[in-house]
Amino acid sequence: MYQVEASVAQYKTITTNNYLCPMNLENKDIDNQVNEPELASYALINGLGLINKALPDLRKICSRYHVERLDLFGSALKGPFSKKSDIDFLVKFTPVPLEDYFENFINFKISLEKLLGRKVDLIEKQTLKNSYLIESIENDHLKVYGK
């Protein structure tokens, strides 16, 4: 296994090819120009490889379920990430009628789990009470969808 040392601050959205990628890979075409050790370490250290693969469909799902913003955090971003790891997202929805909120939330979660093939934890910022968790998410997150 290859190991990469990278802080979350080194990640950004690559808008030219719609990949989320460590900055050291930003000028490379992920499919053709990244050598195998780099690609292997990139995929193993976090869940970005999985997210990148699903990104077009993930964005369609976000649009369908009234997501204003979706941020990745936790082990899928920082590692260690394994086949058993879940994927943690911080989600902000556009306003929906209260009577539709629960169904929208659950259907969004189920759609993400089907797309990504693993358990998904969805957290809304306003529901967070633990100051340590709030600070941790604020310091280490990556926007996947929205503004």
PDB file of C-alpha atoms in Angstrom:
ATOM      1  CA  MET A   1       0.000   0.000   0.000  1.00  0.00           C
ATOM      2  CA  TYR A   2       1.223   3.475  -0.808  1.00  0.00           C
ATOM      3  CA  GLN A   3       0.914   6.249   1.719  1.00  0.00           C
ATOM      4  CA  VAL A   4       0.363   9.923   1.015  1.00  0.00           C
ATOM      5  CA  GLU A   5       0.761  12.720   3.511  1.00  0.00           C
ATOM      6  CA  ALA A   6      -1.760  15.418   2.696  1.00  0.00           C
ATOM      7  CA  SER A   7      -3.775  17.865   4.710  1.00  0.00           C
ATOM      8  CA  VAL A   8      -7.350  18.637   3.827  1.00  0.00           C
ATOM      9  CA  ALA A   9      -6.278  22.157   2.901  1.00  0.00           C
ATOM     10  CA  GLN A  10      -4.537  20.619  -0.105  1.00  0.00           C
ATOM     11  CA  TYR A  11      -7.840  19.543  -1.677  1.00  0.00           C
ATOM     12  CA  LYS A  12     -10.016  21.558  -4.004  1.00  0.00           C
ATOM     13  CA  THR A  13     -12.565  21.105  -6.741  1.00  0.00           C
ATOM     14  CA  ILE A  14     -11.063  20.812 -10.194  1.00  0.00           C
ATOM     15  CA  THR A  15     -13.751  22.454 -12.276  1.00  0.00           C
ATOM     16  CA  THR A  16     -12.189  21.834 -15.673  1.00  0.00           C
ATOM     17  CA  ASN A  17     -12.759  18.085 -15.482  1.00  0.00           C
ATOM     18  CA  ASN A  18     -15.197  17.819 -12.544  1.00  0.00           C
ATOM     19  CA  TYR A  19     -12.803  15.859 -10.348  1.00  0.00           C
ATOM     20  CA  LEU A  20     -12.200  16.397  -6.668  1.00  0.00           C
ATOM     21  CA  CYS A  21      -8.497  15.903  -6.362  1.00  0.00           C
ATOM     22  CA  PRO A  22      -5.439  16.576  -4.208  1.00  0.00           C
ATOM     23  CA  MET A  23      -3.728  19.709  -5.492  1.00  0.00           C
ATOM     24  CA  ASN A  24      -0.591  17.764  -6.407  1.00  0.00           C
ATOM     25  CA  LEU A  25      -2.644  15.896  -9.027  1.00  0.00           C
ATOM     26  CA  GLU A  26      -4.657  18.856 -10.289  1.00  0.00           C
ATOM     27  CA  ASN A  27      -2.816  19.296 -13.582  1.00  0.00           C
ATOM     28  CA  LYS A  28      -3.043  15.643 -14.536  1.00  0.00           C
ATOM     29  CA  ASP A  29      -5.805  13.775 -16.277  1.00  0.00           C
ATOM     30  CA  ILE A  30      -6.806  11.298 -13.606  1.00  0.00           C
ATOM     31  CA  ASP A  31      -7.650   8.572 -16.129  1.00  0.00           C
ATOM     32  CA  ASN A  32      -4.534   8.734 -18.272  1.00  0.00           C
ATOM     33  CA  GLN A  33      -1.587  10.557 -16.752  1.00  0.00           C
ATOM     34  CA  VAL A  34      -1.412   9.618 -13.079  1.00  0.00           C
ATOM     35  CA  ASN A  35       1.078   6.817 -12.473  1.00  0.00           C
ATOM     36  CA  GLU A  36      -0.190   3.723 -10.671  1.00  0.00           C
ATOM     37  CA  PRO A  37       1.422   4.408  -7.253  1.00  0.00           C
ATOM     38  CA  GLU A  38      -0.018   7.930  -7.224  1.00  0.00           C
ATOM     39  CA  LEU A  39      -3.455   6.733  -8.271  1.00  0.00           C
ATOM     40  CA  ALA A  40      -3.416   3.857  -5.783  1.00  0.00           C
ATOM     41  CA  SER A  41      -2.433   6.116  -2.894  1.00  0.00           C
ATOM     42  CA  TYR A  42      -4.966   8.723  -3.967  1.00  0.00           C
ATOM     43  CA  ALA A  43      -7.782   6.170  -3.927  1.00  0.00           C
ATOM     44  CA  LEU A  44      -6.714   4.420  -0.718  1.00  0.00           C
ATOM     45  CA  ILE A  45      -6.033   7.366   1.554  1.00  0.00           C
ATOM     46  CA  ASN A  46      -9.589   8.641   1.250  1.00  0.00           C
ATOM     47  CA  GLY A  47     -12.901   8.098  -0.441  1.00  0.00           C
ATOM     48  CA  LEU A  48     -12.329  10.687  -3.141  1.00  0.00           C
ATOM     49  CA  GLY A  49     -11.794   8.016  -5.772  1.00  0.00           C
ATOM     50  CA  LEU A  50     -15.236   6.623  -5.005  1.00  0.00           C
ATOM     51  CA  ILE A  51     -16.797  10.092  -4.946  1.00  0.00           C
ATOM     52  CA  ASN A  52     -15.117  11.065  -8.230  1.00  0.00           C
ATOM     53  CA  LYS A  53     -16.422   7.978  -9.955  1.00  0.00           C
ATOM     54  CA  ALA A  54     -19.962   8.819  -8.866  1.00  0.00           C
ATOM     55  CA  LEU A  55     -19.726  12.620  -9.149  1.00  0.00           C
ATOM     56  CA  PRO A  56     -22.014  13.195 -12.172  1.00  0.00           C
ATOM     57  CA  ASP A  57     -24.767  10.996 -10.706  1.00  0.00           C
ATOM     58  CA  LEU A  58     -24.178  12.382  -7.215  1.00  0.00           C
ATOM     59  CA  ARG A  59     -24.798  15.909  -8.498  1.00  0.00           C
ATOM     60  CA  LYS A  60     -28.029  14.811 -10.214  1.00  0.00           C
ATOM     61  CA  ILE A  61     -29.215  13.249  -6.962  1.00  0.00           C
ATOM     62  CA  CYS A  62     -28.402  16.447  -5.058  1.00  0.00           C
ATOM     63  CA  SER A  63     -30.432  18.467  -7.531  1.00  0.00           C
ATOM     64  CA  ARG A  64     -33.374  16.038  -7.379  1.00  0.00           C
ATOM     65  CA  TYR A  65     -33.533  16.168  -3.568  1.00  0.00           C
ATOM     66  CA  HIS A  66     -33.254  19.933  -3.119  1.00  0.00           C
ATOM     67  CA  VAL A  67     -29.692  19.953  -1.778  1.00  0.00           C
ATOM     68  CA  GLU A  68     -28.192  23.413  -1.568  1.00  0.00           C
ATOM     69  CA  ARG A  69     -24.756  22.216  -0.484  1.00  0.00           C
ATOM     70  CA  LEU A  70     -23.070  18.886   0.244  1.00  0.00           C
ATOM     71  CA  ASP A  71     -19.694  18.592   1.977  1.00  0.00           C
ATOM     72  CA  LEU A  72     -17.601  15.483   2.512  1.00  0.00           C
ATOM     73  CA  PHE A  73     -15.863  14.999   5.868  1.00  0.00           C
ATOM     74  CA  GLY A  74     -14.574  12.214   8.095  1.00  0.00           C
ATOM     75  CA  SER A  75     -12.584   9.151   7.105  1.00  0.00           C
ATOM     76  CA  ALA A  76     -13.641   9.330   3.456  1.00  0.00           C
ATOM     77  CA  LEU A  77     -11.727  12.600   3.272  1.00  0.00           C
ATOM     78  CA  LYS A  78      -8.980  12.295   5.884  1.00  0.00           C
ATOM     79  CA  GLY A  79      -8.467   8.542   6.082  1.00  0.00           C
ATOM     80  CA  PRO A  80      -8.068   5.874   7.074  1.00  0.00           C
ATOM     81  CA  PHE A  81     -10.732   4.723   4.619  1.00  0.00           C
ATOM     82  CA  SER A  82     -11.512   1.045   4.120  1.00  0.00           C
ATOM     83  CA  LYS A  83     -14.069  -1.158   2.405  1.00  0.00           C
ATOM     84  CA  LYS A  84     -16.104  -1.069   5.631  1.00  0.00           C
ATOM     85  CA  SER A  85     -15.979   2.715   6.092  1.00  0.00           C
ATOM     86  CA  ASP A  86     -19.115   4.761   5.807  1.00  0.00           C
ATOM     87  CA  ILE A  87     -19.198   8.131   4.074  1.00  0.00           C
ATOM     88  CA  ASP A  88     -19.987  11.244   6.103  1.00  0.00           C
ATOM     89  CA  PHE A  89     -21.661  14.241   4.503  1.00  0.00           C
ATOM     90  CA  LEU A  90     -22.708  17.596   5.886  1.00  0.00           C
ATOM     91  CA  VAL A  91     -25.856  18.558   3.991  1.00  0.00           C
ATOM     92  CA  LYS A  92     -27.806  21.777   3.630  1.00  0.00           C
ATOM     93  CA  PHE A  93     -31.169  21.574   1.892  1.00  0.00           C
ATOM     94  CA  THR A  94     -33.029  24.359   0.155  1.00  0.00           C
ATOM     95  CA  PRO A  95     -36.250  25.076   2.017  1.00  0.00           C
ATOM     96  CA  VAL A  96     -38.896  22.400   1.434  1.00  0.00           C
ATOM     97  CA  PRO A  97     -42.355  22.202   3.003  1.00  0.00           C
ATOM     98  CA  LEU A  98     -42.194  20.628   6.438  1.00  0.00           C
ATOM     99  CA  GLU A  99     -44.517  17.809   5.409  1.00  0.00           C
ATOM    100  CA  ASP A 100     -42.051  16.836   2.621  1.00  0.00           C
ATOM    101  CA  TYR A 101     -38.848  17.244   4.620  1.00  0.00           C
ATOM    102  CA  PHE A 102     -38.533  13.763   6.176  1.00  0.00           C
ATOM    103  CA  GLU A 103     -39.313  11.899   2.953  1.00  0.00           C
ATOM    104  CA  ASN A 104     -36.862  14.106   1.031  1.00  0.00           C
ATOM    105  CA  PHE A 105     -34.108  13.507   3.619  1.00  0.00           C
ATOM    106  CA  ILE A 106     -34.594   9.721   3.739  1.00  0.00           C
ATOM    107  CA  ASN A 107     -34.874   9.319  -0.033  1.00  0.00           C
ATOM    108  CA  PHE A 108     -31.724  11.396  -0.510  1.00  0.00           C
ATOM    109  CA  LYS A 109     -29.829   9.218   1.979  1.00  0.00           C
ATOM    110  CA  ILE A 110     -31.054   5.992   0.361  1.00  0.00           C
ATOM    111  CA  SER A 111     -30.134   7.277  -3.109  1.00  0.00           C
ATOM    112  CA  LEU A 112     -26.601   8.127  -1.946  1.00  0.00           C
ATOM    113  CA  GLU A 113     -26.167   4.705  -0.344  1.00  0.00           C
ATOM    114  CA  LYS A 114     -27.283   2.954  -3.528  1.00  0.00           C
ATOM    115  CA  LEU A 115     -25.009   5.095  -5.679  1.00  0.00           C
ATOM    116  CA  LEU A 116     -21.928   4.765  -3.462  1.00  0.00           C
ATOM    117  CA  GLY A 117     -22.512   1.182  -2.368  1.00  0.00           C
ATOM    118  CA  ARG A 118     -22.005   1.837   1.332  1.00  0.00           C
ATOM    119  CA  LYS A 119     -23.599   3.372   4.409  1.00  0.00           C
ATOM    120  CA  VAL A 120     -23.944   7.144   4.350  1.00  0.00           C
ATOM    121  CA  ASP A 121     -24.244   9.406   7.391  1.00  0.00           C
ATOM    122  CA  LEU A 122     -25.994  12.705   6.672  1.00  0.00           C
ATOM    123  CA  ILE A 123     -25.677  15.525   9.167  1.00  0.00           C
ATOM    124  CA  GLU A 124     -27.229  18.956   9.048  1.00  0.00           C
ATOM    125  CA  LYS A 125     -25.136  21.665  10.675  1.00  0.00           C
ATOM    126  CA  GLN A 126     -27.999  23.058  12.749  1.00  0.00           C
ATOM    127  CA  THR A 127     -28.434  19.655  14.438  1.00  0.00           C
ATOM    128  CA  LEU A 128     -24.834  19.536  15.683  1.00  0.00           C
ATOM    129  CA  LYS A 129     -24.379  20.175  19.403  1.00  0.00           C
ATOM    130  CA  ASN A 130     -20.873  18.805  20.037  1.00  0.00           C
ATOM    131  CA  SER A 131     -18.433  21.734  19.732  1.00  0.00           C
ATOM    132  CA  TYR A 132     -15.496  19.411  19.007  1.00  0.00           C
ATOM    133  CA  LEU A 133     -17.356  17.802  16.099  1.00  0.00           C
ATOM    134  CA  ILE A 134     -18.462  21.194  14.773  1.00  0.00           C
ATOM    135  CA  GLU A 135     -14.875  22.475  14.834  1.00  0.00           C
ATOM    136  CA  SER A 136     -13.546  19.277  13.271  1.00  0.00           C
ATOM    137  CA  ILE A 137     -16.020  19.453  10.372  1.00  0.00           C
ATOM    138  CA  GLU A 138     -15.433  23.178   9.844  1.00  0.00           C
ATOM    139  CA  ASN A 139     -11.676  22.596   9.634  1.00  0.00           C
ATOM    140  CA  ASP A 140     -11.725  19.458   7.494  1.00  0.00           C
ATOM    141  CA  HIS A 141     -14.415  19.319   4.837  1.00  0.00           C
ATOM    142  CA  LEU A 142     -14.601  19.376   1.068  1.00  0.00           C
ATOM    143  CA  LYS A 143     -17.463  20.813  -0.954  1.00  0.00           C
ATOM    144  CA  VAL A 144     -18.868  18.202  -3.312  1.00  0.00           C
ATOM    145  CA  TYR A 145     -21.958  20.090  -4.481  1.00  0.00           C
ATOM    146  CA  GLY A 146     -23.364  23.610  -4.274  1.00  0.00           C
ATOM    147  CA  LYS A 147     -22.077  27.052  -3.445  1.00  0.00           C
TER     148      LYS A 147
END
